[in-house]
Each structure stands twice: as C-alpha cells, then as structure tokens.
XYZ file of C-alpha atoms in Angstrom:
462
model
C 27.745 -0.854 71.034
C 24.510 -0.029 69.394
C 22.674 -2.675 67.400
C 20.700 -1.356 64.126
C 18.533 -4.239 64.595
C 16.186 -3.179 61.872
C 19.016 -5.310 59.942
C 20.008 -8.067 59.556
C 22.319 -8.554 56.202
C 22.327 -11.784 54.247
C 26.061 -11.149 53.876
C 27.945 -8.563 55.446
C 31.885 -7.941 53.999
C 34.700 -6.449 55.714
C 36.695 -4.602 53.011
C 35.528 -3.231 49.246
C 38.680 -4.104 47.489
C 38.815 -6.829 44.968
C 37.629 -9.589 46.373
C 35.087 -8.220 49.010
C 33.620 -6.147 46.082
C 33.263 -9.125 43.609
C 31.363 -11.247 46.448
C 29.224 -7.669 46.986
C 28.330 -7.395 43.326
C 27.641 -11.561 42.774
C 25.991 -12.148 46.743
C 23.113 -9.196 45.338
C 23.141 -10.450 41.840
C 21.650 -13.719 43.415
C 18.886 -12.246 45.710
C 21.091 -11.936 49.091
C 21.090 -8.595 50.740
C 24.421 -7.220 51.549
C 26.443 -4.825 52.989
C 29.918 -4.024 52.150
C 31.982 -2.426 54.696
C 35.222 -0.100 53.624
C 37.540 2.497 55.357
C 39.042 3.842 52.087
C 37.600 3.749 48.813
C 36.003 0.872 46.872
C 38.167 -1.023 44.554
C 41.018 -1.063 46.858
C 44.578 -1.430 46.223
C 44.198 -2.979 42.953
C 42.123 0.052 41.895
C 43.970 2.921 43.908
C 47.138 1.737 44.764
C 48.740 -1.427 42.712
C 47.072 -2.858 39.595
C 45.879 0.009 37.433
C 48.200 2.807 38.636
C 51.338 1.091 37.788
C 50.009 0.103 34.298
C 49.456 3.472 33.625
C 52.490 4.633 34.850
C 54.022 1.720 32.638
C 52.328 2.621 29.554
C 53.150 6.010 30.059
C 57.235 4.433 30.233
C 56.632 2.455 27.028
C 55.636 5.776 25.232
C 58.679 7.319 26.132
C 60.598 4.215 25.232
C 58.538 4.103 21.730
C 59.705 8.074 21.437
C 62.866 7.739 22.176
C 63.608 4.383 19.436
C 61.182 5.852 16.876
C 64.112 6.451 14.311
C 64.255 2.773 13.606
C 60.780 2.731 12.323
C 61.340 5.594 10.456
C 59.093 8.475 12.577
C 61.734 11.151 13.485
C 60.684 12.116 16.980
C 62.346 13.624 20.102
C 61.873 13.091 23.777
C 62.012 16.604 25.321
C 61.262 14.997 29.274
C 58.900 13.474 31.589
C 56.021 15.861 32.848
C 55.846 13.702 36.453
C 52.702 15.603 37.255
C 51.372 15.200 33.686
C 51.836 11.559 34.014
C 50.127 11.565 37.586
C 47.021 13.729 35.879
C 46.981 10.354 33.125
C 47.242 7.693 35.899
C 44.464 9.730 38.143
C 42.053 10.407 35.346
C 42.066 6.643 34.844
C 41.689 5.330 38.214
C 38.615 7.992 38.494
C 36.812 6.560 35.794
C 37.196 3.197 36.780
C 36.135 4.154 40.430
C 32.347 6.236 38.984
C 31.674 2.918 37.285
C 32.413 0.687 40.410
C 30.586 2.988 42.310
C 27.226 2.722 40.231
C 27.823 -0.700 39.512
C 27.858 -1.012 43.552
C 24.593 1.421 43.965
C 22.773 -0.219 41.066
C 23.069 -4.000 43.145
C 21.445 -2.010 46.003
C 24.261 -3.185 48.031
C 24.657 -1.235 51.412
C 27.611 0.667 51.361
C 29.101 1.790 55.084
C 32.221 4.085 55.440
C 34.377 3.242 58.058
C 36.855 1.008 59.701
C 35.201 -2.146 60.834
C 35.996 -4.488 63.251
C 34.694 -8.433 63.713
C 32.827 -8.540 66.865
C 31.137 -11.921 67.059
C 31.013 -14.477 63.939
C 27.662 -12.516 63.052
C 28.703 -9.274 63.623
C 31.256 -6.472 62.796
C 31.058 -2.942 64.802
C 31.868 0.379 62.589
C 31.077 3.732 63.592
C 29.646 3.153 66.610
C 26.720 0.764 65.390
C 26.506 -3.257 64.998
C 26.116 -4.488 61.652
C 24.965 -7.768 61.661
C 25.078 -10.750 59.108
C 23.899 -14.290 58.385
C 27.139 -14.479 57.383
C 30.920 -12.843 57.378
C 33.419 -11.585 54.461
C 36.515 -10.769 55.828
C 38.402 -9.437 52.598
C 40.403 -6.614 54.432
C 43.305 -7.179 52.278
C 47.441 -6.481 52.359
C 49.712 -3.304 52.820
C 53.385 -3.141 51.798
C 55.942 -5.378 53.917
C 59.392 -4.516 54.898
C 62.171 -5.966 56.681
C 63.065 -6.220 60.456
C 65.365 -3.112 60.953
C 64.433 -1.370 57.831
C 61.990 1.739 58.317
C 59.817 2.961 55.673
C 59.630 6.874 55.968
C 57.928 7.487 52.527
C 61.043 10.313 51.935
C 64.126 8.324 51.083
C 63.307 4.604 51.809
C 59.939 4.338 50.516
C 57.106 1.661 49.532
C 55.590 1.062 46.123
C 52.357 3.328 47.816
C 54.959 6.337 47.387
C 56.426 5.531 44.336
C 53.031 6.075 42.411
C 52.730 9.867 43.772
C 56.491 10.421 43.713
C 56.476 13.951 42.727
C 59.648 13.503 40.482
C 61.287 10.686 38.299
C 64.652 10.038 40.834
C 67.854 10.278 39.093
C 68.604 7.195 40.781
C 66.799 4.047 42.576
C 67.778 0.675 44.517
C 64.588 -1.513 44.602
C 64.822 -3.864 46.894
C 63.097 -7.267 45.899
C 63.256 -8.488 42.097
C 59.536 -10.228 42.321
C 56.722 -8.382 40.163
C 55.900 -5.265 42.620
C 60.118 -4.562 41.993
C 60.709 -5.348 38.378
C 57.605 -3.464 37.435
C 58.577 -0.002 39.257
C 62.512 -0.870 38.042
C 60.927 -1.348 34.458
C 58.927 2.311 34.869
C 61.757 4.098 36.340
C 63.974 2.813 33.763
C 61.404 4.178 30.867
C 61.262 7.305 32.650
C 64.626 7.928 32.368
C 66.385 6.927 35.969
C 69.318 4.770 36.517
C 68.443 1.747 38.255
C 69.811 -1.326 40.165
C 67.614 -4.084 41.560
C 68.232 -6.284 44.897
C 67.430 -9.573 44.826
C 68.392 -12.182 47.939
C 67.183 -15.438 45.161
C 69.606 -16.456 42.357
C 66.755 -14.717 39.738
C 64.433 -12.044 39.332
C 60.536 -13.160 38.969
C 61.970 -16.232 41.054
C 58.442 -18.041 41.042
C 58.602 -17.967 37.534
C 60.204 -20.567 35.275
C 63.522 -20.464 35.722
C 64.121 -19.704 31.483
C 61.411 -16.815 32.060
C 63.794 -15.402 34.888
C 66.437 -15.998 32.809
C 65.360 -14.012 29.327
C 64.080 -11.250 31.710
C 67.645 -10.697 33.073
C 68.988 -10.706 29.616
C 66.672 -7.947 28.570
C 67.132 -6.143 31.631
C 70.821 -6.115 31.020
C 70.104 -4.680 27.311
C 67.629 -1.926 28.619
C 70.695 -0.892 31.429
C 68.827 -1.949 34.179
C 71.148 -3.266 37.056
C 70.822 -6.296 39.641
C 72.219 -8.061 42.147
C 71.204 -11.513 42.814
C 71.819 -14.037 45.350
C 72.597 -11.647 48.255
C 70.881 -10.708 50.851
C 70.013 -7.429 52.123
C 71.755 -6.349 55.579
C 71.735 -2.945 56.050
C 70.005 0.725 54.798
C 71.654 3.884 55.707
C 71.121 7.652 54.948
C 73.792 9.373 52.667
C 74.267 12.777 52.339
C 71.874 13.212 49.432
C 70.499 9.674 49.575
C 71.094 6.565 50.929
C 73.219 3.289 50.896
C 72.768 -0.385 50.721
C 75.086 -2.795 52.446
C 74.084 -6.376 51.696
C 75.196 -9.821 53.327
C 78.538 -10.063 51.655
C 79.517 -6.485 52.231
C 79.011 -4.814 49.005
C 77.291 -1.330 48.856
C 75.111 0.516 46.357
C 73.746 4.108 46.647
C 70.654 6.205 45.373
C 68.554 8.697 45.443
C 65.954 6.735 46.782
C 65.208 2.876 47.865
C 62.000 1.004 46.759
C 61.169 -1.432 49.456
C 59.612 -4.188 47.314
C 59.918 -7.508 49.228
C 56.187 -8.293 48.957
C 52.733 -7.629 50.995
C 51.476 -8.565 53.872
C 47.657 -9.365 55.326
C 45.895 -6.668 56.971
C 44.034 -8.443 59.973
C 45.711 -7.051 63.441
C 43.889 -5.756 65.503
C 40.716 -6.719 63.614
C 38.949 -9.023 66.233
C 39.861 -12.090 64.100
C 41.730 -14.218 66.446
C 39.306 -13.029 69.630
C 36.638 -14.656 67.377
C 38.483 -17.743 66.631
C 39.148 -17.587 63.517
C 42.186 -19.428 62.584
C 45.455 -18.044 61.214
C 48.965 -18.260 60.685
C 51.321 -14.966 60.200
C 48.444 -12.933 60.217
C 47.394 -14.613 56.908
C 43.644 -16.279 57.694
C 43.055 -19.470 56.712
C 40.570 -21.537 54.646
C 39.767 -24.515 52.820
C 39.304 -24.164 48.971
C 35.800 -23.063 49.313
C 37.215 -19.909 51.006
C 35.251 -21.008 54.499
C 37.482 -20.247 57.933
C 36.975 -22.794 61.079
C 34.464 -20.497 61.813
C 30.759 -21.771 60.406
C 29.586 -18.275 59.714
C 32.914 -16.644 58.586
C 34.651 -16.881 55.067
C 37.540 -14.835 53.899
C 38.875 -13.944 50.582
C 42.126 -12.125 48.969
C 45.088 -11.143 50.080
C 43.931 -12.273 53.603
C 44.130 -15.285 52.707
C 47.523 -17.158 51.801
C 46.616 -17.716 47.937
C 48.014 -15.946 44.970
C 48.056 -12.156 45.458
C 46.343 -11.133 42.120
C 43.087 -9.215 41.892
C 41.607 -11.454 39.596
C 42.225 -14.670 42.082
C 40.115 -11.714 44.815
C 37.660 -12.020 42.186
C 37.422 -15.409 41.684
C 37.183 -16.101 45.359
C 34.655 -13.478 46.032
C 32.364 -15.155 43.568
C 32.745 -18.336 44.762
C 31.680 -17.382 48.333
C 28.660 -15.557 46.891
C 27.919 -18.666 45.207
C 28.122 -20.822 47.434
C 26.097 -18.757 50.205
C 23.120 -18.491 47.687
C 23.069 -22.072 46.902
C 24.624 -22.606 43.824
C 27.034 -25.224 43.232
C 30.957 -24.335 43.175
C 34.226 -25.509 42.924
C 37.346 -25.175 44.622
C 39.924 -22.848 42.334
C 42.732 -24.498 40.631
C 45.261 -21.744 41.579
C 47.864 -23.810 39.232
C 45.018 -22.918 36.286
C 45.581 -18.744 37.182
C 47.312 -16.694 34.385
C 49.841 -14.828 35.713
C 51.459 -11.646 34.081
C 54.225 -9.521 35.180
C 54.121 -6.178 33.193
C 57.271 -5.120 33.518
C 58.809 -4.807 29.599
C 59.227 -7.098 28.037
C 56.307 -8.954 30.185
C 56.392 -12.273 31.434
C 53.406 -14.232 31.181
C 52.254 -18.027 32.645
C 49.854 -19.915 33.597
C 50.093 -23.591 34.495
C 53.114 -25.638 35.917
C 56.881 -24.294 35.338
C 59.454 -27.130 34.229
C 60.330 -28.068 37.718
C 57.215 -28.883 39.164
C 56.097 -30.683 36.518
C 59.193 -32.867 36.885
C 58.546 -32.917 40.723
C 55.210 -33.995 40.158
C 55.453 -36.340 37.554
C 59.093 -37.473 36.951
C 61.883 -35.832 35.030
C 61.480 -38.657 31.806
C 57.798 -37.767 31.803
C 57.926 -34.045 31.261
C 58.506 -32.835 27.662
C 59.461 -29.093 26.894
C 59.425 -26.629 23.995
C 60.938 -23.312 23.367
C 59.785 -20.943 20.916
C 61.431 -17.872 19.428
C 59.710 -14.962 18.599
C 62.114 -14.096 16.525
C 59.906 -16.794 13.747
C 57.047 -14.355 14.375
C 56.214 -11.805 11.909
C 54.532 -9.227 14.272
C 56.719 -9.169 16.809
C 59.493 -8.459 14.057
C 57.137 -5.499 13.034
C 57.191 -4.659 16.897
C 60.790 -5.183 17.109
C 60.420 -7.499 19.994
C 62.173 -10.218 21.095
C 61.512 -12.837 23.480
C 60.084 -17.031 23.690
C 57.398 -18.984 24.092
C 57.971 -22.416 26.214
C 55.679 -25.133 26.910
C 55.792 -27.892 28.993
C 54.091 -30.968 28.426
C 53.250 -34.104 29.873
C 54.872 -36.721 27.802
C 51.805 -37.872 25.371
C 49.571 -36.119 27.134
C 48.748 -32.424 27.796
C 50.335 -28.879 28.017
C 50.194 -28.439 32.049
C 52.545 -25.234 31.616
C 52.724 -21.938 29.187
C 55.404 -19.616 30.071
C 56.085 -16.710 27.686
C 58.507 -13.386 27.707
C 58.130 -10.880 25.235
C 56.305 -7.018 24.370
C 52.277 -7.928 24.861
C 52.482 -11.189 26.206
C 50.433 -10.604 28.537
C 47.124 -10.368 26.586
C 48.100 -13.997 24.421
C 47.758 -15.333 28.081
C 44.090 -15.940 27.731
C 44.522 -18.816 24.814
C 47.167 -20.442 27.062
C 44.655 -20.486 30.123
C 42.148 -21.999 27.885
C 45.012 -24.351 26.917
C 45.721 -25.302 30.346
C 42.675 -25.518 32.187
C 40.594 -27.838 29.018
C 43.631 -29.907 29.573
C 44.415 -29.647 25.866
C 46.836 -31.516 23.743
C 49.384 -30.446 21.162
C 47.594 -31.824 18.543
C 44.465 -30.351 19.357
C 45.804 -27.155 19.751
C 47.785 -27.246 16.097
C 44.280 -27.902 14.907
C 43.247 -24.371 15.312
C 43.931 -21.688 13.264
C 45.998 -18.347 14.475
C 45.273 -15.337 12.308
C 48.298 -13.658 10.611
C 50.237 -12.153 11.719
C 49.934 -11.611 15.024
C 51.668 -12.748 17.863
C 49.455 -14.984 18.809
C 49.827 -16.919 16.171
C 53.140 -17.711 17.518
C 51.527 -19.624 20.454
C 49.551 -21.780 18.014
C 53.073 -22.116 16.244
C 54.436 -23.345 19.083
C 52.100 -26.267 19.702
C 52.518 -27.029 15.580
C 56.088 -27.813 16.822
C 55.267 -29.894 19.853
C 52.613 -31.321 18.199
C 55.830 -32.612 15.488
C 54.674 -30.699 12.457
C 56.589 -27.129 12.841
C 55.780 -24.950 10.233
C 57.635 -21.554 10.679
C 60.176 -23.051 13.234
C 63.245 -25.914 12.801
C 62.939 -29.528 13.335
C-alpha cells in the first residue's frame, strides 16, 4: 500500500455522516487539519436515507391528511391522489439543498475530502483507494444499515427495508411493518397519510416501547382512531410469498397479509470487515466501544455514532463528533448525559421526551419519591385551533426537580427544546411557573403544566 507521506492529518475520520462530519467541521474550526473519509455521500443516512427524507415524506402525509379533514375548518377542498413521484421530486429537492450547503460548509473548513471505502490499517492509518492516509489520530464514525431477522431476507421487492420504502415507486395498497419502534411507526404513520391500509408488528406489549409507557399508550389510542392496525406482544416467526404479496405468521400462529412488508426492527453498526478488531479495537456485536469521552482501548482511535452503542439520533452523532474534536484540540469537555437528549418520534401525532420516563425514575429513586403530572391538551387553546389532541406528563422528583418531560400530540416535537432546557438546568416547578408562555400557543401548555405541579393550576383542575 502506498503511503502519501507528504501527509500527515491531525485527524483523519472514517465516514462523513453525522457524526464523522460534525467532528470534520469542529476538528478544522479549531486549527487541526483533517481529512474526512466517505464511500457515499456526505451527510449520510440522516441526510440521504433516514432523518430528512422521512420528514418530508411525512409532511407531505400531513398535507394530505390536512386536505382530506379541511371541511371542519371550513376550506372546502378535495384530495384527487398521491403523485408518488411528485412527492419523491419534494423529498429530493430537499435533501439536495441540504447536501450543496454541507458540501461548502465542508470545502470552506478546508477539510480534505477522499471518496472511497476506507479501511483501518494501523491505529494511525486507514488505506482507501490504493493510498495510506495517515493521522495523529482516528474517527471511526462508519455508521449503521438496516437490521433484519435470522431467516428473514430482505429483497427490496416484497419484503423490504425502510432504504426502499423512501424510493418506493408507488403508495402500496397494503403494508405489514414489522417493528413498532420509531423507524416503524413513522413509515406506518406516512403510509397511513398516503392513503394505504396498514397493520404494525410489534413482539413488546407497546409501540415506541422505550418510551413512557402513557406515551405508548396515547399513541395506540390515536393509532386506533387514524385506522392504523397492530399487533402487540407477539413475536414474529415466519415471512412467506403470496400470490400477489406476502404473509406473516407470528409466534402464536396468527397470519396477516400485504402487499408489501417493512422490515423495521432497528439498525445495526457498520464495522465488518473494516480492520477494527485486527487493530484491537474493542467491541461487542459489532457495536465499538468507548468511554463517555468517545475514546476506544485504542490511544489513538475514537469512534462516534451509530458505531457506537449510544442513542441512534443524528443529533447525539453530532454531539459526539464535537466532543472528540474538542477534546483532540485541547479544549475541555464533558461526557454527554444521554438521559439529557430530546427525543422525538414524528410519526402523527408525535411523541416527544427528554429526561427519565416514570419507571426509571422510580427505579432510581424509589416509587414514594417520584411525583407525576398529566396534562391535557385539550386545556390548550391552540391545539383546539389545530384540532389536536394529546398530553403533556412530567415526572418529578418529590420536592425537587422535573428529571422527565414526555409529551404526545400534533408539533410536539418542536416544544421539546423548553423541556430539554427544563431537564438538563435541573429546574423546579416553581421556577418554571415563573416564566411566562405566550398565548396561545402550545407551548404555553408546557408552562401550564408546571403551574399545576408547581400547585397553582391556572387553566387545568385541582
């Protein structure tokens, strides 16, 4: 293998997605030189594949929804279809413009950009194209591809991943999405907007199962209203072809069919073959693994992302990549509360949390310690206007702070900022209810909330 040794990088990054990009942008931002190392396109699959593309297809779901229920608000409208290719042309033209300003953002750090799939060859090294690129230090950041299930084949016709669903060239008359986490209640959501008939799997006793379990709860109750179908608390056995689609056995026996099954059980790290463990690096399940300053066992060699077995959200990729940048320049950092991460599933309505659900704050510290509260947006003046339903609970530490905000509802997911602040500045009640919520909006409903556990409801009973 050829050494450029003209070279050598302060920081060299295997993989441009989020979290190898935000270490990129930061690392050059503080004076290191780097090179960022990518076989696909920059931004990854939060950019290309996941995050943005199914928001747009989403939004493009809620505008049919907000078509086809327009008569209550008075607008006479009517829904003559779904242009599929239409909506594709949307979803494209937004993950293009997104991609020309990470792309100058990347050229105007002067960060090295190399094409190619890249390999770890020594802790200060990673081969691509035939050369050496080498590196004072190592960012692996090569992120996670769609899982399945032992005996069940992907083919991207019939049985397909959440990478085929966003280029499906047709809305299916029918789905099974296997897996009721966010990747499955987000494409059921779509599908459902779009017009499809839907029915989600789900082996755990409720859909968003990490969530709080009242979160899950209202979810299911909306799903049921919107017509979406599930099945919980089964597992899946069996996937067979049909003669126009395909069939579902699960555990106990019972069968559903479709046009088409969503394999949504979750992602897994991309690292075989990669040269990790010949360097190594330590892992577990092909996940790598750090401490909470993102460093491996390895002196020279950090990773970040969906590598590493953390929350699976772009903007924890971010965080991470930062803090590595940080840290290699000097700067002083601290280890990420992962607990203190909002959280938003954008399926409708969203969930939204951040903080501890009612459980582990009862597991943590003690069932007569933990105080709860449950707000109805049905008090809230906008989301009447919006014609929204959902709640608002927080969980509290008895006399002490809010350690958990967990809310369901249209747009919940951008009131999640306020309840990060709420969580992480460890704030109380009190001192929340001291600060004033413009009106009406919904989040005002938040701050109404906190008047209630603070013991001074306004717009809510005693």
């Amino acid at each position: 293998m050829a050494n450029d040794a003209s070279t050598v990088f302060d920081l060299v990054i295997l993989g441009g997605g989020s979290g190898g990009y935000a270490a990129a942008l930061r690392a050059a931002q503080l004076g290191l030189d780097v090179a960022l190392i990518e076989k696909d396109k920059l931004g990854g699959t939060c950019l290309h594949y996941g995050c943005i593309p199914t928001k747009a297809l989403l939004h493009a779901g809620e505008v049919a929804d907000q078509t086809r229920e327009s008569e209550q608000f008075g607008v006479r409208a009517t829904l003559e279809g779904i242009d599929i290719a239409a909506v594709h042309k949307y979803k494209d033209d937004v993950i293009s413009g997104l991609y020309k300003g990470l792309q100058g953002l990347i050229a105007s750090r002067k960060i090295t950009v190399i094409e190619g799939a890249g390999r770890l060859s020594s802790p200060t090294s990673v081969d691509v194209n035939g050369q050496r690129v080498e590196g004072r230090h190592i960012l692996l950041a090569t992120g996670s591809v769609p899982r399945s299930l032992p005996g069940l084949e992907i083919d991207g016709n019939r049985i397909i991943s959440s990478d085929h669903a966003l280029t499906l060239d047709r809305v299916p008359k029918s789905a099974i999405v296997l897996g009721g986490g966010v990747i499955g209640v987000e494409f059921a959501s779509a599908w459902k907007s779009f017009g499809a008939e839907v029915t989600v799997i789900e082996g755990l006793k409720h859909l968003v199962p990490v969530e709080d379990e009242n979160s899950s709860k209202l979810l299911e109750r909306a799903f049921r209203k919107r017509g979406i179908k599930f099945n919980l608390g089964t597992f899946f056995e069996k996937a067979e072809y049909t003669q126009d689609g395909v069939r579902v056995t699960l555990a106990d026996g019972k069968t559903f069919e479709a046009e088409v099954l969503l394999v949504a059980v979750g992602r897994g790290p991309v690292s075989a073959g990669l040269g990790y463990e010949e360097q190594g690096v330590a892992m577990d399940r092909g996940y790598v693994l750090v401490d909470g300053y993102m460093r491996t066992n390895v002196e020279t060699i950090s990773a970040v992302g969906d590598l590493v077995p953390t929350l699976q959200l772009a903007h924890v990729g971010f965080a991470e990549g930062i803090l590595v940048a940080e840290r290699l320049a000097g700067l002083k950092t601290v280890p990420i509360d992962y607990d203190g991460v909002p959280r938003v599933t954008y399926c409708h309505p969203e969930v939204a949390s951040v903080g501890l659900n009612e459980a582990k704050a009862k597991e943590i510290y003690g069932a007569d310690k933990v105080v709860t509260l449950k707000y109805n947006l049905g008090g809230n003046g906008k989301s009447k206007i919006l014609k929204t339903q959902g709640e608002i609970k927080l969980v509290q530490v008895k006399d002490g702070a809010v350690v958990g905000v967990h809310m369901v509802g249209d747009r919940m997911g951008e009131q999640i900022g306020e309840a990060q602040l709420i969580y992480n500045w460890e704030a109380l009640p009190a001192e929340v209810a001291q600060l004033i919520h413009a009106h009406p909006t919904q989040n005002e409903a938040l701050g109404e909330a906190h008047l209630a556990l603070a013991g001074k409801p306004l717009h809510a009973h005693d």
